[in-house]
Coordinates of C-alpha atoms in Angstrom, one line a residue:
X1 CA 0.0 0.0 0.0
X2 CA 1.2 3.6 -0.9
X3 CA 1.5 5.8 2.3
X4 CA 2.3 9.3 2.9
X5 CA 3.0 12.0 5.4
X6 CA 1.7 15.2 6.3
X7 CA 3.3 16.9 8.4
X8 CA 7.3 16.6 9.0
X9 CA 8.0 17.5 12.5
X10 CA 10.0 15.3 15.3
X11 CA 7.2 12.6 15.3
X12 CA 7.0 12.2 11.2
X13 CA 10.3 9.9 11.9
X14 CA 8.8 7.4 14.5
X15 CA 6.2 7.1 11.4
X16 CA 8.4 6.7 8.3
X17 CA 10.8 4.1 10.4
X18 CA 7.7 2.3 10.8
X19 CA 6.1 2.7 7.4
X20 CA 9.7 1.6 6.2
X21 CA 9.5 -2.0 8.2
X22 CA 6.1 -2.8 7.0
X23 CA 6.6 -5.2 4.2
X24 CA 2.6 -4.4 3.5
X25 CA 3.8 -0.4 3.2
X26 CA 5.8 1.6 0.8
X27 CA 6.7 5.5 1.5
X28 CA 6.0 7.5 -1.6
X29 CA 5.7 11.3 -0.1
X30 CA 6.1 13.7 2.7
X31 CA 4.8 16.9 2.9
X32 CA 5.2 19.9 5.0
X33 CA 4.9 23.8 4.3
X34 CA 8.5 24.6 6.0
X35 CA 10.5 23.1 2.3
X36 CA 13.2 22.7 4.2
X37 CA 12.0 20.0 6.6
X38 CA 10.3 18.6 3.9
X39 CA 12.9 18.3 1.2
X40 CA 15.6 16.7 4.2
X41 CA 13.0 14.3 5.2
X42 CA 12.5 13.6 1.4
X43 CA 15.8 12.8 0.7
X44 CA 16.4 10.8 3.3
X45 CA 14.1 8.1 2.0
X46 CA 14.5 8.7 -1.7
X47 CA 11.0 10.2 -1.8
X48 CA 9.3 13.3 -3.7
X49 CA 8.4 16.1 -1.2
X50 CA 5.8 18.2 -1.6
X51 CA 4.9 21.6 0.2
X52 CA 0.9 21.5 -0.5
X53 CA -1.1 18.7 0.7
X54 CA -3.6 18.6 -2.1
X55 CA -1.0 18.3 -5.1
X56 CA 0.4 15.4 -3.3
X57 CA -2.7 13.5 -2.4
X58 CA -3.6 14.3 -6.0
X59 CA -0.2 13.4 -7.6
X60 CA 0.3 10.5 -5.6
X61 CA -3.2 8.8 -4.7
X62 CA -1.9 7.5 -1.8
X63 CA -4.0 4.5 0.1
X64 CA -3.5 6.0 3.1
X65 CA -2.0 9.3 5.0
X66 CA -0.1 9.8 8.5
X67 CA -1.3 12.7 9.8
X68 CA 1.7 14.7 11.9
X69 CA 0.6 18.5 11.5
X70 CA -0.3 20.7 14.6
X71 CA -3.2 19.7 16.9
X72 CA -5.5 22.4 15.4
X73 CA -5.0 21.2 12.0
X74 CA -5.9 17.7 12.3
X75 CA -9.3 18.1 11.5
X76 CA -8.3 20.1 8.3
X77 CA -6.4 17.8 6.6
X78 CA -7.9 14.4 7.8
X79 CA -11.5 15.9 5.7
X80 CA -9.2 16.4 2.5
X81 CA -8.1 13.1 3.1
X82 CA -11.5 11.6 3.8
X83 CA -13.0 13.4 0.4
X84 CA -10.0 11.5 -1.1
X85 CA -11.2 8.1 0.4
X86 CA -7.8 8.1 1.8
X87 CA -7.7 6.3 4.7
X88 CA -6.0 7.9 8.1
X89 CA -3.7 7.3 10.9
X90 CA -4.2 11.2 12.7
X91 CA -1.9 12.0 15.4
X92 CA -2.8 12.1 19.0
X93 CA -4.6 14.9 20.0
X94 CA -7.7 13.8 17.9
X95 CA -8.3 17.8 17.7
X96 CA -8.1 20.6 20.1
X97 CA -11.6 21.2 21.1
X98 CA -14.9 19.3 20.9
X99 CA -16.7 20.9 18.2
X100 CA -13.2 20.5 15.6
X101 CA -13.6 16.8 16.9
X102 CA -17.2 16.2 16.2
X103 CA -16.6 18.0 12.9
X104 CA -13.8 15.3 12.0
X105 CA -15.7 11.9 13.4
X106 CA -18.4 13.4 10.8
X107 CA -16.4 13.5 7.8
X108 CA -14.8 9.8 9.0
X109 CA -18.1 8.5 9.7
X110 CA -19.5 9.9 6.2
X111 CA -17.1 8.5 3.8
X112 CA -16.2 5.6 5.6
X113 CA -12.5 5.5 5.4
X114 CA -10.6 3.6 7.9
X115 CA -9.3 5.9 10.8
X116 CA -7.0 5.7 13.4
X117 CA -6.2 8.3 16.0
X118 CA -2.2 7.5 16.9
X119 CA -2.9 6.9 21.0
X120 CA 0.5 4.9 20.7
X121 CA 0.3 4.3 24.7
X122 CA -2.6 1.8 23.8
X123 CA 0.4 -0.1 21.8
X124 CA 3.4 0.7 24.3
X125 CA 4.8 -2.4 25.6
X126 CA 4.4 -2.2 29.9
X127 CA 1.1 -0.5 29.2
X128 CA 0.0 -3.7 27.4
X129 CA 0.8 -5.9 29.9
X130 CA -0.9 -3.7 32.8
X131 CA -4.1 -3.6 30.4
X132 CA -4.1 -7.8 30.5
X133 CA -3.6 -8.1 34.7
X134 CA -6.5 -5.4 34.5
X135 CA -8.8 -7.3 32.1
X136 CA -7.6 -10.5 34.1
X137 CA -8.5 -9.0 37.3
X138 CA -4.9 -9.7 38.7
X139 CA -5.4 -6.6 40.9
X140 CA -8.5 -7.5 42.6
X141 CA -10.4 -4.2 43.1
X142 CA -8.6 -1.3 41.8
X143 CA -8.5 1.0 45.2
X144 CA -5.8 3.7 42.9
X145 CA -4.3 4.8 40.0
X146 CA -1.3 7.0 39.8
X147 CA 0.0 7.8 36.5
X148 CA 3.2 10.1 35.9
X149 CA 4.6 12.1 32.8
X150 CA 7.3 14.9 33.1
X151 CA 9.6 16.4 30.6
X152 CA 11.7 19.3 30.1
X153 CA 11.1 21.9 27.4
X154 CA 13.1 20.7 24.5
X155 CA 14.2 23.4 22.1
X156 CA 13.3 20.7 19.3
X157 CA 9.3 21.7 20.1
X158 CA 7.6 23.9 18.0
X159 CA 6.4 27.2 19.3
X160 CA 2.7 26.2 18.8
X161 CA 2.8 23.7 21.3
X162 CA 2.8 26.4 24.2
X163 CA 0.5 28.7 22.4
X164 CA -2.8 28.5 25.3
X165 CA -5.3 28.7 22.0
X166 CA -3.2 26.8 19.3
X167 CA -1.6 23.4 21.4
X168 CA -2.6 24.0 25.1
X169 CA 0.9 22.7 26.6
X170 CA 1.2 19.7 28.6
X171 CA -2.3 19.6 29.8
X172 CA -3.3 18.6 25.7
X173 CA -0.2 17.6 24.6
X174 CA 0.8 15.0 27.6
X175 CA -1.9 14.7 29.7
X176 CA -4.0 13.7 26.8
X177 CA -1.7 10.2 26.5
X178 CA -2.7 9.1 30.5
X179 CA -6.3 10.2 30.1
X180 CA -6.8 8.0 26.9
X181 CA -4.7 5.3 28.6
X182 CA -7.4 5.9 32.0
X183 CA -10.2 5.4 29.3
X184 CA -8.9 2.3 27.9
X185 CA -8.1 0.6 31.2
X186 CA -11.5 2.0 33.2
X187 CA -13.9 2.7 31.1
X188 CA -15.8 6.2 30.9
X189 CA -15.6 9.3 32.9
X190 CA -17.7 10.4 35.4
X191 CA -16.3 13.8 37.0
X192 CA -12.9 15.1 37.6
X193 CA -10.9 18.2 39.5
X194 CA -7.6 19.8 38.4
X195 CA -5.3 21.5 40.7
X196 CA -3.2 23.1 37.8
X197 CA -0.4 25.8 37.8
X198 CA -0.2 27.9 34.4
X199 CA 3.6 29.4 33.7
X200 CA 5.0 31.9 31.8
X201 CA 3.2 30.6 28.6
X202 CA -0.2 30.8 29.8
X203 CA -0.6 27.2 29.3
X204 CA -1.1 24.5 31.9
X205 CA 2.2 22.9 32.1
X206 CA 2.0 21.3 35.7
X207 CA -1.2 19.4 36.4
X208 CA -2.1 17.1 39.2
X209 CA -5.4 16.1 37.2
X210 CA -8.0 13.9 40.0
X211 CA -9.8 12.1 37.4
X212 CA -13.4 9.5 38.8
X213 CA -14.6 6.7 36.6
X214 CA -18.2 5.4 35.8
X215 CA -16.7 2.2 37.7
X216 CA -15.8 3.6 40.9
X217 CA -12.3 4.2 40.4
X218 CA -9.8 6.9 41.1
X219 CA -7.0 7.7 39.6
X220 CA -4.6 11.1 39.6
X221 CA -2.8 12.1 36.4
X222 CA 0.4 14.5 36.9
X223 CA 1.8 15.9 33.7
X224 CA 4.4 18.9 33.6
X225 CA 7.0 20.4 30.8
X226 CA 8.5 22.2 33.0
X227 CA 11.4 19.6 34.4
X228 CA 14.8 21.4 34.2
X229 CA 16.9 20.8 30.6
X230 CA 18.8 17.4 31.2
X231 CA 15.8 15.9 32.7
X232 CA 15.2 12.8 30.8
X233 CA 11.3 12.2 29.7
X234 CA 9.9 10.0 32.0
X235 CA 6.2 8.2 32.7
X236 CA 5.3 6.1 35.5
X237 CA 2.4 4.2 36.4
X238 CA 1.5 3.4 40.1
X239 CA -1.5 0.9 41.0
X240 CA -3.1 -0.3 44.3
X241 CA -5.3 -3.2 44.3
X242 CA -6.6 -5.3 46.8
X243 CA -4.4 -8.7 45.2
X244 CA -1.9 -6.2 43.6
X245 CA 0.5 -3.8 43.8
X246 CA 2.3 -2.5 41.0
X247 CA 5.0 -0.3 39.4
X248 CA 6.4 0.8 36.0
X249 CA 8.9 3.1 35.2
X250 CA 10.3 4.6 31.7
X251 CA 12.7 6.8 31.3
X252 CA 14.1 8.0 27.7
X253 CA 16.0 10.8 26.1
X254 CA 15.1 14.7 26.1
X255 CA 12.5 13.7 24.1
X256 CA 10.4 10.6 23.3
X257 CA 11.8 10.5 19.9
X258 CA 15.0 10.1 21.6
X259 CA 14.6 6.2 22.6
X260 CA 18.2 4.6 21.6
X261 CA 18.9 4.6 25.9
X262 CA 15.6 3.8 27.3
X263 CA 15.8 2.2 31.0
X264 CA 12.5 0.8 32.2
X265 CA 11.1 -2.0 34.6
X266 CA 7.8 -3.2 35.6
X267 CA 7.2 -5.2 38.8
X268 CA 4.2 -6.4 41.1
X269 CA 3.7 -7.3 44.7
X270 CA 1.4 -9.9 45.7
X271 CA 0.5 -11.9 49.3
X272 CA 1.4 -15.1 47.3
X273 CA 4.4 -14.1 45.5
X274 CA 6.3 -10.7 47.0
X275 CA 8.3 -9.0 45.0
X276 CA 7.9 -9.7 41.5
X277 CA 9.8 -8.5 38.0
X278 CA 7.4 -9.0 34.9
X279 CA 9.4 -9.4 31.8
X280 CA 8.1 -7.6 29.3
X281 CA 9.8 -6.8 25.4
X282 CA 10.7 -2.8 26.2
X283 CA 12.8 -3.0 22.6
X284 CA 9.7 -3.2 21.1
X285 CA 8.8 -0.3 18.8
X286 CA 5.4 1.1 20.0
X287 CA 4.8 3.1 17.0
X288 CA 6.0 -0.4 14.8
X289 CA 3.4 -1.8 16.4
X290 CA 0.8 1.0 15.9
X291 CA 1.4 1.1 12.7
X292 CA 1.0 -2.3 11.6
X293 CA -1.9 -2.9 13.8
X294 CA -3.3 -0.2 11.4
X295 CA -2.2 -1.3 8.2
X296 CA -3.8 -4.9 8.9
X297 CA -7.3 -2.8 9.7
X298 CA -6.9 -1.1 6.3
X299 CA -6.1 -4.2 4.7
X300 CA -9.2 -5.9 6.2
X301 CA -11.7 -2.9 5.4
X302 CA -12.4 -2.6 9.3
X303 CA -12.2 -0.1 11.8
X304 CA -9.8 -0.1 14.4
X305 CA -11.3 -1.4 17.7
X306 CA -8.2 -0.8 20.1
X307 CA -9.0 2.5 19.8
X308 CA -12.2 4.4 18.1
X309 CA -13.2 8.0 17.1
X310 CA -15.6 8.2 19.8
X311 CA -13.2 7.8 22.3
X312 CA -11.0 9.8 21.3
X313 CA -13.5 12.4 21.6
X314 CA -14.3 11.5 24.9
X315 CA -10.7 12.0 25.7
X316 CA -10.7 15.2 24.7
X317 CA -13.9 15.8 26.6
X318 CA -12.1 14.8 29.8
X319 CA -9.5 17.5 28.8
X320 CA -11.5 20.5 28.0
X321 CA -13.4 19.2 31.6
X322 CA -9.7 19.7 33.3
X323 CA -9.0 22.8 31.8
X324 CA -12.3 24.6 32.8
X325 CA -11.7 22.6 36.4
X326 CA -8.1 24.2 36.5
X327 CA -10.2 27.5 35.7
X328 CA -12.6 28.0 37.8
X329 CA -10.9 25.5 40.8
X330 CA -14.3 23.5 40.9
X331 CA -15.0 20.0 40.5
X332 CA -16.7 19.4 36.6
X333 CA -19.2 16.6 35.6
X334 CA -19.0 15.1 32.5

């Protein structure tokens, strides 16, 4: 199948690497307005680049499109695509607010191309394996959840990010990957509370997010850019059950592009067993496995069911609920 790329920022690579090891997949074009980034990603694979998304949908008729432009542009260019029948794997935010959302599920739902929003913590392996002991019910009831992701401000992200209107800062950008994780392992939202601290950009970049579930459960998301430079990006996940107890910890590069020194572990405590280290595949490529879990839906003519438009939405429900929590300092129903 012919694939292209739209959008050639620091994430476009975790995508062409894995277009590139799909033997299903071939890269024919990138695009980007900023030439320059387009041309040296271009060249790179041997690969046309174009500056205009239209002339290279049109020139190319791709099969599908990997969608790496800003948040507020998703919905843009994932319609173009759709009135294409060009099927679409949209980076994570799905879109940054709920009407731009709705707008895009419509356009997906109307054509009826196969769509994918890139929540590659559903495919990360540790995350996998703490989503089977959940759908086991290893932990017994699920008394907490704490779930950790910190980073410092890496002069490779673009400016837009920390724009309050245009990328939101951590609360969208980093918060959104532990509230879409929350969804997949708990089911929907009921209510939540954010004690949040905006800086200097007038975004939320440190959030202790207190987020309920339709299930009972509890869980507290803390996100923050605002880590000193040298601080590697990290995530953690914390949970306390009544036959489990258990811990996993990543640590990568400046950036999570940045992945060639990773250190992670993942271990449990139980009455029966103590202490416990889970051996888990951390070499794995999470966007590999993404992206060939999406390429076998395409191939199929199904939708996705790890992950679907609609909850993607509710995701970004759950944010916009935060941010006007972190607002007005009240608790929000959803």
């Amino acid at each position: 199948m012919r694939a292209v790329i739209i959008g050639c920022g620091l994430i476009a690579r975790s995508h062409v690497k894995a277009i590139k090891n799909n033997t299903e997949a071939e890269l024919v074009g990138v695009c980007d307005i900023d030439a320059d980034k387009a041309q040296k990603l271009a060249q790179e694979s041997d690969i046309p680049f174009y500056t205009d998304a239209i002339d290279m949908l049109d020139d190319l008729e791709p099969d599908f499109a990997v969608i790496c432009v800003p948040t507020f542009l998703h919905e843009h260019y994932v319609r173009i695509c759709a009135e294409r029948d060009i099927h679409v794997l949209c980076e994570k935010p799905l879109e940054r607010n709920q009407i731009k959302c709705q707008t895009l599920i419509d356009a997906v739902k109307r054509t009826g191309i196969i769509f994918m929003t890139a929540q590659v913590v559903r495919f990360w392996p540790g995350y996998d394996v703490i989503k089977r002991l959940a759908d086991e019910g290893q932990f017994g009831e699920i008394l907490m959840i704490h779930l950790r992701r910190v980073s410092s401000r890496d002069s490779s992200y673009s400016k837009w990010l920390f724009d309050p209107e245009l990328g939101g800062g951590a609360m969208h950008d980093m918060l959104v990957h532990d509230v879409d994780y929350l969804r997949y392992l708990l089911g929907p939202f009921s209510y939540c509370f954010a004690n949040a601290k905006q800086d200097e950009t007038g975004c939320y970049n440190n959030v202790f997010a207190n987020i309920f579930h339709k299930n009972g459960t509890h869980a507290v998301a803390e996100v923050s850019f605002n880590m000193q430079k040298g601080y590697p990006f990290s995530f953690s996940v914390q949970i306390v059950g009544t036959r489990m107890t258990l811990e996993y910890m990543y640590a990568a590069g400046a950036t999570i592009a940045d992945r060639s020194s990773t250190v992670s572990k993942l271990e449990t405590w139980t009455q029966e067993h103590g202490k416990q280290s889970l051996p888990f595949d951390s070499d794995l490529d999470p966007y590999q496995i993404q992206m060939d879990y999406f390429i076998s839906c395409v191939q199929k003519g199904e939708q996705p069911t790890i992950i679907t438009p609609d909850e993607s939405l509710e995701v970004i429900r759950m944010i916009d609920a935060l941010h006007e929590s972190a607002d007005c300092n009240q608790i929000i129903k959803l």
